[in-house]
Amino acid sequence: MTTSTSDLPTLVPTFYTREITAALDAANRRRLFGFISGETGRSKTLTCRHYAAAHSDVTMIELPAAVNSAELVRLFAVALLGSDYGSQRANRLEIHNYLTRHRRLIIVDEANQLLHAANSRTIVKNLEFIRRNIFDLTNTAVVLVFTGYTLSDLRHGTLSGFLEQFRGRIGFPLQIKALRKSTEVKPIVLHYVPNADQALIDAADSIARPGDGKLRTLVKYLELAAEYSERKGVPITAEMLLQFRGRFEDGGAWEEDR
């Protein structure tokens, strides 16, 4: 089923969501093999979902867990063709035939799962399927999205031999820094509260700070605060935002609950 951007949570543009979009655009236009990595809560998945929803030639596959080679091929078949053809061989053939006739960008989210297969043989088979069958033989753009891995980690770890074959061909390798700049927070706050004061921005910054929270968590609290503000007819304040954090993270209570 095709998802439209209106069906997705709001994506607030930040420096890194724009960088992710630029990397996806580059891979799509030039049929590149791409690499995006960063810590959780940096809007990688949501940005990719919005990009896939806005582009009819993009397929996004979100790996749910470690998979064997047959399961991975089946996931690709269902995502691209809407059907499982009953065997790994049949699925591979249908995928190949489809991709040689249709230009696509395939985004593989939570690509970490490729490294968590039962054994190294399965890991290699899965990576070779993506490298050889998808990227090389059909000239299809692929972007792998990792959480918690850097390109350096992968080049010296399980993926080293795999990535060696892509040196010079990896386009726009994007490493999202773990240390978030405060300038990322302000545009998000202003999206919800155009006249936000510094106290509200500082409160939002404390929620999004690595170790204490994430940008994704901040957006959740801002959305809840916006709903509460509209329902009660009161402005969104720093105290309200921090109260949401206290209620959901620390088991705190609203004044009206006491």
mmCIF file of C-alpha atoms in Angstrom:
data_model
loop_
_atom_site.group_PDB
_atom_site.id
_atom_site.type_symbol
_atom_site.label_atom_id
_atom_site.label_comp_id
_atom_site.label_asym_id
_atom_site.label_seq_id
_atom_site.Cartn_x
_atom_site.Cartn_y
_atom_site.Cartn_z
ATOM 1 C CA MET A 1 0.000 0.000 0.000
ATOM 2 C CA THR A 2 1.345 3.425 -0.924
ATOM 3 C CA THR A 3 1.754 5.844 1.970
ATOM 4 C CA SER A 4 1.292 9.573 1.473
ATOM 5 C CA THR A 5 3.186 12.189 3.467
ATOM 6 C CA SER A 6 -0.124 13.250 5.048
ATOM 7 C CA ASP A 7 -0.339 9.823 6.699
ATOM 8 C CA LEU A 8 3.031 10.291 8.407
ATOM 9 C CA PRO A 9 4.017 12.212 11.553
ATOM 10 C CA THR A 10 5.152 15.758 10.880
ATOM 11 C CA LEU A 11 8.739 16.079 9.678
ATOM 12 C CA VAL A 12 10.247 19.339 10.895
ATOM 13 C CA PRO A 13 13.107 20.445 8.622
ATOM 14 C CA THR A 14 16.483 20.625 10.358
ATOM 15 C CA PHE A 15 20.063 20.704 9.141
ATOM 16 C CA TYR A 16 20.279 16.910 9.230
ATOM 17 C CA THR A 17 16.891 16.139 7.697
ATOM 18 C CA ARG A 18 17.986 18.313 4.781
ATOM 19 C CA GLU A 19 21.322 16.484 4.625
ATOM 20 C CA ILE A 20 19.563 13.111 4.596
ATOM 21 C CA THR A 21 17.237 14.286 1.831
ATOM 22 C CA ALA A 22 20.197 15.562 -0.195
ATOM 23 C CA ALA A 23 21.948 12.195 0.145
ATOM 24 C CA LEU A 24 18.815 10.364 -0.999
ATOM 25 C CA ASP A 25 18.386 12.769 -3.919
ATOM 26 C CA ALA A 26 21.986 12.216 -5.015
ATOM 27 C CA ALA A 27 21.693 8.440 -4.845
ATOM 28 C CA ASN A 28 18.424 8.532 -6.758
ATOM 29 C CA ARG A 29 19.625 10.831 -9.532
ATOM 30 C CA ARG A 30 23.009 9.168 -10.060
ATOM 31 C CA ARG A 31 22.109 5.556 -9.223
ATOM 32 C CA LEU A 32 24.605 5.481 -6.388
ATOM 33 C CA PHE A 33 25.212 3.165 -3.480
ATOM 34 C CA GLY A 34 24.641 5.283 -0.381
ATOM 35 C CA PHE A 35 25.358 5.052 3.321
ATOM 36 C CA ILE A 36 23.630 6.999 6.109
ATOM 37 C CA SER A 37 24.367 6.441 9.777
ATOM 38 C CA GLY A 38 23.696 8.102 13.112
ATOM 39 C CA GLU A 39 22.344 7.541 16.582
ATOM 40 C CA THR A 40 18.704 6.783 17.263
ATOM 41 C CA GLY A 41 16.254 9.668 17.443
ATOM 42 C CA ARG A 42 17.883 11.724 14.695
ATOM 43 C CA SER A 43 14.890 11.520 12.295
ATOM 44 C CA LYS A 44 16.641 9.154 9.880
ATOM 45 C CA THR A 45 13.686 6.805 9.517
ATOM 46 C CA LEU A 46 11.024 9.526 9.414
ATOM 47 C CA THR A 47 12.957 11.511 6.804
ATOM 48 C CA CYS A 48 13.341 8.397 4.658
ATOM 49 C CA ARG A 49 9.648 7.586 5.033
ATOM 50 C CA HIS A 50 8.686 11.080 3.898
ATOM 51 C CA TYR A 51 11.095 10.856 0.974
ATOM 52 C CA ALA A 52 9.714 7.480 -0.130
ATOM 53 C CA ALA A 53 6.127 8.715 0.213
ATOM 54 C CA ALA A 54 6.896 11.764 -1.930
ATOM 55 C CA HIS A 55 8.697 9.854 -4.704
ATOM 56 C CA SER A 56 6.908 7.142 -6.672
ATOM 57 C CA ASP A 57 10.208 5.630 -7.805
ATOM 58 C CA VAL A 58 11.447 4.976 -4.257
ATOM 59 C CA THR A 59 10.907 1.797 -2.224
ATOM 60 C CA MET A 60 11.720 1.733 1.479
ATOM 61 C CA ILE A 61 12.364 -1.566 3.241
ATOM 62 C CA GLU A 62 12.512 -1.489 7.047
ATOM 63 C CA LEU A 63 14.236 -4.601 8.341
ATOM 64 C CA PRO A 64 12.287 -5.817 11.390
ATOM 65 C CA ALA A 65 14.974 -8.147 12.722
ATOM 66 C CA ALA A 66 17.883 -10.297 11.630
ATOM 67 C CA VAL A 67 16.876 -12.310 8.569
ATOM 68 C CA ASN A 68 18.239 -15.251 6.617
ATOM 69 C CA SER A 69 18.867 -14.955 2.890
ATOM 70 C CA ALA A 70 15.466 -16.352 1.853
ATOM 71 C CA GLU A 71 13.664 -13.956 4.196
ATOM 72 C CA LEU A 72 15.637 -10.966 2.903
ATOM 73 C CA VAL A 73 14.877 -11.803 -0.723
ATOM 74 C CA ARG A 74 11.210 -12.284 0.202
ATOM 75 C CA LEU A 75 11.121 -8.846 1.851
ATOM 76 C CA PHE A 76 12.511 -7.285 -1.327
ATOM 77 C CA ALA A 77 9.999 -9.135 -3.510
ATOM 78 C CA VAL A 78 7.018 -8.076 -1.425
ATOM 79 C CA ALA A 79 8.222 -4.465 -1.135
ATOM 80 C CA LEU A 80 8.947 -4.097 -4.855
ATOM 81 C CA LEU A 81 6.327 -6.347 -6.430
ATOM 82 C CA GLY A 82 3.687 -6.795 -3.753
ATOM 83 C CA SER A 83 4.016 -10.563 -3.818
ATOM 84 C CA ASP A 84 6.065 -13.534 -2.650
ATOM 85 C CA TYR A 85 6.650 -15.914 -5.574
ATOM 86 C CA GLY A 86 7.091 -18.974 -3.401
ATOM 87 C CA SER A 87 10.820 -19.674 -3.554
ATOM 88 C CA GLN A 88 14.054 -17.735 -3.229
ATOM 89 C CA ARG A 89 14.980 -18.534 -6.830
ATOM 90 C CA ALA A 90 11.611 -17.331 -8.167
ATOM 91 C CA ASN A 91 11.745 -14.181 -6.050
ATOM 92 C CA ARG A 92 15.259 -13.361 -7.247
ATOM 93 C CA LEU A 93 14.194 -13.798 -10.880
ATOM 94 C CA GLU A 94 11.104 -11.606 -10.511
ATOM 95 C CA ILE A 95 13.089 -8.909 -8.677
ATOM 96 C CA HIS A 96 15.756 -8.928 -11.388
ATOM 97 C CA ASN A 97 13.202 -8.723 -14.196
ATOM 98 C CA TYR A 98 11.361 -5.879 -12.479
ATOM 99 C CA LEU A 99 14.445 -3.803 -11.699
ATOM 100 C CA THR A 100 15.866 -4.135 -15.217
ATOM 101 C CA ARG A 101 12.624 -2.604 -16.512
ATOM 102 C CA HIS A 102 11.966 -0.039 -13.776
ATOM 103 C CA ARG A 103 14.323 2.529 -12.326
ATOM 104 C CA ARG A 104 14.152 2.543 -8.518
ATOM 105 C CA LEU A 105 15.899 3.789 -5.418
ATOM 106 C CA ILE A 106 15.768 1.217 -2.619
ATOM 107 C CA ILE A 107 16.242 2.459 0.940
ATOM 108 C CA VAL A 108 17.102 -0.263 3.461
ATOM 109 C CA ASP A 109 16.414 1.066 6.946
ATOM 110 C CA GLU A 110 17.778 -0.582 10.098
ATOM 111 C CA ALA A 111 20.498 -2.121 7.957
ATOM 112 C CA ASN A 112 22.181 -3.082 11.234
ATOM 113 C CA GLN A 113 20.006 -6.175 11.061
ATOM 114 C CA LEU A 114 22.093 -7.352 8.108
ATOM 115 C CA LEU A 115 24.978 -7.748 10.554
ATOM 116 C CA HIS A 116 22.932 -9.647 13.134
ATOM 117 C CA ALA A 117 22.228 -12.778 11.116
ATOM 118 C CA ALA A 118 22.826 -16.176 12.703
ATOM 119 C CA ASN A 119 26.270 -16.661 11.153
ATOM 120 C CA SER A 120 28.859 -14.953 8.983
ATOM 121 C CA ARG A 121 27.868 -17.017 5.941
ATOM 122 C CA THR A 122 24.341 -15.622 6.056
ATOM 123 C CA ILE A 123 25.663 -12.084 6.549
ATOM 124 C CA VAL A 124 27.839 -12.405 3.453
ATOM 125 C CA LYS A 125 24.997 -13.914 1.384
ATOM 126 C CA ASN A 126 22.654 -11.077 2.357
ATOM 127 C CA LEU A 127 25.196 -8.385 1.574
ATOM 128 C CA GLU A 128 26.129 -10.056 -1.700
ATOM 129 C CA PHE A 129 22.464 -10.132 -2.712
ATOM 130 C CA ILE A 130 22.260 -6.361 -2.248
ATOM 131 C CA ARG A 131 25.639 -5.663 -3.813
ATOM 132 C CA ARG A 132 25.538 -8.056 -6.748
ATOM 133 C CA ASN A 133 21.889 -8.787 -7.539
ATOM 134 C CA ILE A 134 20.430 -5.382 -6.768
ATOM 135 C CA PHE A 135 23.126 -2.758 -7.262
ATOM 136 C CA ASP A 136 25.478 -4.256 -9.846
ATOM 137 C CA LEU A 137 23.280 -6.386 -12.096
ATOM 138 C CA THR A 138 20.282 -4.044 -12.323
ATOM 139 C CA ASN A 139 22.032 -0.685 -11.843
ATOM 140 C CA THR A 140 19.621 0.124 -9.030
ATOM 141 C CA ALA A 141 20.401 2.836 -6.489
ATOM 142 C CA VAL A 142 20.604 1.576 -2.908
ATOM 143 C CA VAL A 143 20.935 3.467 0.367
ATOM 144 C CA LEU A 144 21.679 1.561 3.582
ATOM 145 C CA VAL A 145 20.630 3.352 6.782
ATOM 146 C CA PHE A 146 22.452 2.306 9.953
ATOM 147 C CA THR A 147 22.036 3.197 13.614
ATOM 148 C CA GLY A 148 25.110 3.358 15.809
ATOM 149 C CA TYR A 149 27.676 2.455 13.149
ATOM 150 C CA THR A 150 30.176 4.732 11.445
ATOM 151 C CA LEU A 151 31.670 4.183 8.022
ATOM 152 C CA SER A 152 35.007 3.603 9.739
ATOM 153 C CA ASP A 153 33.466 0.911 11.975
ATOM 154 C CA LEU A 154 32.068 -0.899 8.978
ATOM 155 C CA ARG A 155 35.255 -0.691 6.955
ATOM 156 C CA HIS A 156 37.145 -2.411 9.749
ATOM 157 C CA GLY A 157 34.426 -4.824 10.816
ATOM 158 C CA THR A 158 32.102 -7.410 9.322
ATOM 159 C CA LEU A 159 31.396 -5.261 6.265
ATOM 160 C CA SER A 160 35.015 -4.473 5.425
ATOM 161 C CA GLY A 161 35.258 -6.881 2.492
ATOM 162 C CA PHE A 162 31.839 -5.871 1.230
ATOM 163 C CA LEU A 163 32.507 -2.135 1.341
ATOM 164 C CA GLU A 164 35.928 -2.562 -0.234
ATOM 165 C CA GLN A 165 34.124 -3.328 -3.498
ATOM 166 C CA PHE A 166 32.350 0.028 -3.306
ATOM 167 C CA ARG A 167 35.306 2.315 -2.650
ATOM 168 C CA GLY A 168 34.997 5.194 -5.074
ATOM 169 C CA ARG A 169 31.341 4.331 -5.734
ATOM 170 C CA ILE A 170 29.777 5.184 -2.372
ATOM 171 C CA GLY A 171 27.988 8.466 -2.942
ATOM 172 C CA PHE A 172 27.232 10.934 -0.175
ATOM 173 C CA PRO A 173 28.252 8.815 2.805
ATOM 174 C CA LEU A 174 26.463 10.720 5.565
ATOM 175 C CA GLN A 175 27.486 10.360 9.195
ATOM 176 C CA ILE A 176 25.105 12.195 11.518
ATOM 177 C CA LYS A 177 27.042 13.414 14.512
ATOM 178 C CA ALA A 178 25.990 12.189 17.922
ATOM 179 C CA LEU A 179 26.531 15.613 19.480
ATOM 180 C CA ARG A 180 23.519 17.631 18.382
ATOM 181 C CA LYS A 181 23.986 21.347 17.871
ATOM 182 C CA SER A 182 21.580 23.621 19.727
ATOM 183 C CA THR A 183 20.778 25.239 16.389
ATOM 184 C CA GLU A 184 18.892 22.053 15.445
ATOM 185 C CA VAL A 185 16.403 22.580 18.249
ATOM 186 C CA LYS A 186 15.303 26.151 17.584
ATOM 187 C CA PRO A 187 13.728 25.526 14.124
ATOM 188 C CA ILE A 188 11.761 22.610 15.562
ATOM 189 C CA VAL A 189 10.410 24.707 18.422
ATOM 190 C CA LEU A 190 9.548 27.606 16.099
ATOM 191 C CA HIS A 191 7.605 25.224 13.874
ATOM 192 C CA TYR A 192 5.193 24.644 16.755
ATOM 193 C CA VAL A 193 5.540 27.992 18.565
ATOM 194 C CA PRO A 194 6.529 30.771 16.122
ATOM 195 C CA ASN A 195 6.926 33.317 18.945
ATOM 196 C CA ALA A 196 8.785 30.979 21.318
ATOM 197 C CA ASP A 197 10.851 32.706 23.988
ATOM 198 C CA GLN A 198 14.348 31.687 25.023
ATOM 199 C CA ALA A 199 13.084 29.822 28.082
ATOM 200 C CA LEU A 200 11.011 27.498 25.891
ATOM 201 C CA ILE A 201 13.937 26.950 23.521
ATOM 202 C CA ASP A 202 16.222 26.170 26.456
ATOM 203 C CA ALA A 203 13.673 23.694 27.854
ATOM 204 C CA ALA A 204 13.433 22.013 24.459
ATOM 205 C CA ASP A 205 17.216 21.884 24.247
ATOM 206 C CA SER A 206 17.421 20.099 27.591
ATOM 207 C CA ILE A 207 14.946 17.458 26.366
ATOM 208 C CA ALA A 208 16.794 16.880 23.100
ATOM 209 C CA ARG A 209 20.247 16.766 24.688
ATOM 210 C CA PRO A 210 22.006 13.406 24.081
ATOM 211 C CA GLY A 211 21.874 11.337 27.238
ATOM 212 C CA ASP A 212 18.709 13.045 28.460
ATOM 213 C CA GLY A 213 16.533 12.651 25.420
ATOM 214 C CA LYS A 214 16.320 12.787 21.652
ATOM 215 C CA LEU A 215 14.978 15.054 18.954
ATOM 216 C CA ARG A 216 12.251 12.501 18.306
ATOM 217 C CA THR A 217 11.208 12.738 21.953
ATOM 218 C CA LEU A 218 11.178 16.521 21.746
ATOM 219 C CA VAL A 219 8.842 16.448 18.755
ATOM 220 C CA LYS A 220 6.515 14.054 20.598
ATOM 221 C CA TYR A 221 6.302 16.402 23.584
ATOM 222 C CA LEU A 222 5.792 19.453 21.382
ATOM 223 C CA GLU A 223 2.935 17.708 19.578
ATOM 224 C CA LEU A 224 1.344 16.777 22.900
ATOM 225 C CA ALA A 225 1.844 20.316 24.165
ATOM 226 C CA ALA A 226 0.238 21.732 21.013
ATOM 227 C CA GLU A 227 -2.815 19.509 21.516
ATOM 228 C CA TYR A 228 -3.056 20.490 25.186
ATOM 229 C CA SER A 229 -2.610 24.170 24.333
ATOM 230 C CA GLU A 230 -5.412 24.087 21.761
ATOM 231 C CA ARG A 231 -7.739 22.186 24.067
ATOM 232 C CA LYS A 232 -7.144 24.423 27.090
ATOM 233 C CA GLY A 233 -6.679 27.711 25.235
ATOM 234 C CA VAL A 234 -3.323 28.378 26.879
ATOM 235 C CA PRO A 235 0.109 29.103 25.346
ATOM 236 C CA ILE A 236 2.889 26.548 25.188
ATOM 237 C CA THR A 237 5.496 27.436 27.787
ATOM 238 C CA ALA A 238 8.777 26.035 29.012
ATOM 239 C CA GLU A 239 7.044 24.875 32.190
ATOM 240 C CA MET A 240 4.409 23.002 30.181
ATOM 241 C CA LEU A 241 7.010 21.254 28.033
ATOM 242 C CA LEU A 242 9.067 20.200 31.037
ATOM 243 C CA GLN A 243 5.878 19.040 32.725
ATOM 244 C CA PHE A 244 5.266 16.695 29.804
ATOM 245 C CA ARG A 245 8.760 15.299 30.251
ATOM 246 C CA GLY A 246 8.135 14.841 33.965
ATOM 247 C CA ARG A 247 4.817 13.146 33.400
ATOM 248 C CA PHE A 248 5.995 10.693 30.761
ATOM 249 C CA GLU A 249 9.559 10.038 31.889
ATOM 250 C CA ASP A 250 9.466 10.426 35.653
ATOM 251 C CA GLY A 251 5.888 9.519 36.503
ATOM 252 C CA GLY A 252 5.062 13.107 37.427
ATOM 253 C CA ALA A 253 1.572 14.564 37.455
ATOM 254 C CA TRP A 254 -0.192 17.668 36.182
ATOM 255 C CA GLU A 255 -1.302 20.218 38.738
ATOM 256 C CA GLU A 256 -4.904 19.314 37.915
ATOM 257 C CA ASP A 257 -4.174 15.675 38.780
ATOM 258 C CA ARG A 258 -2.949 16.469 42.270
#
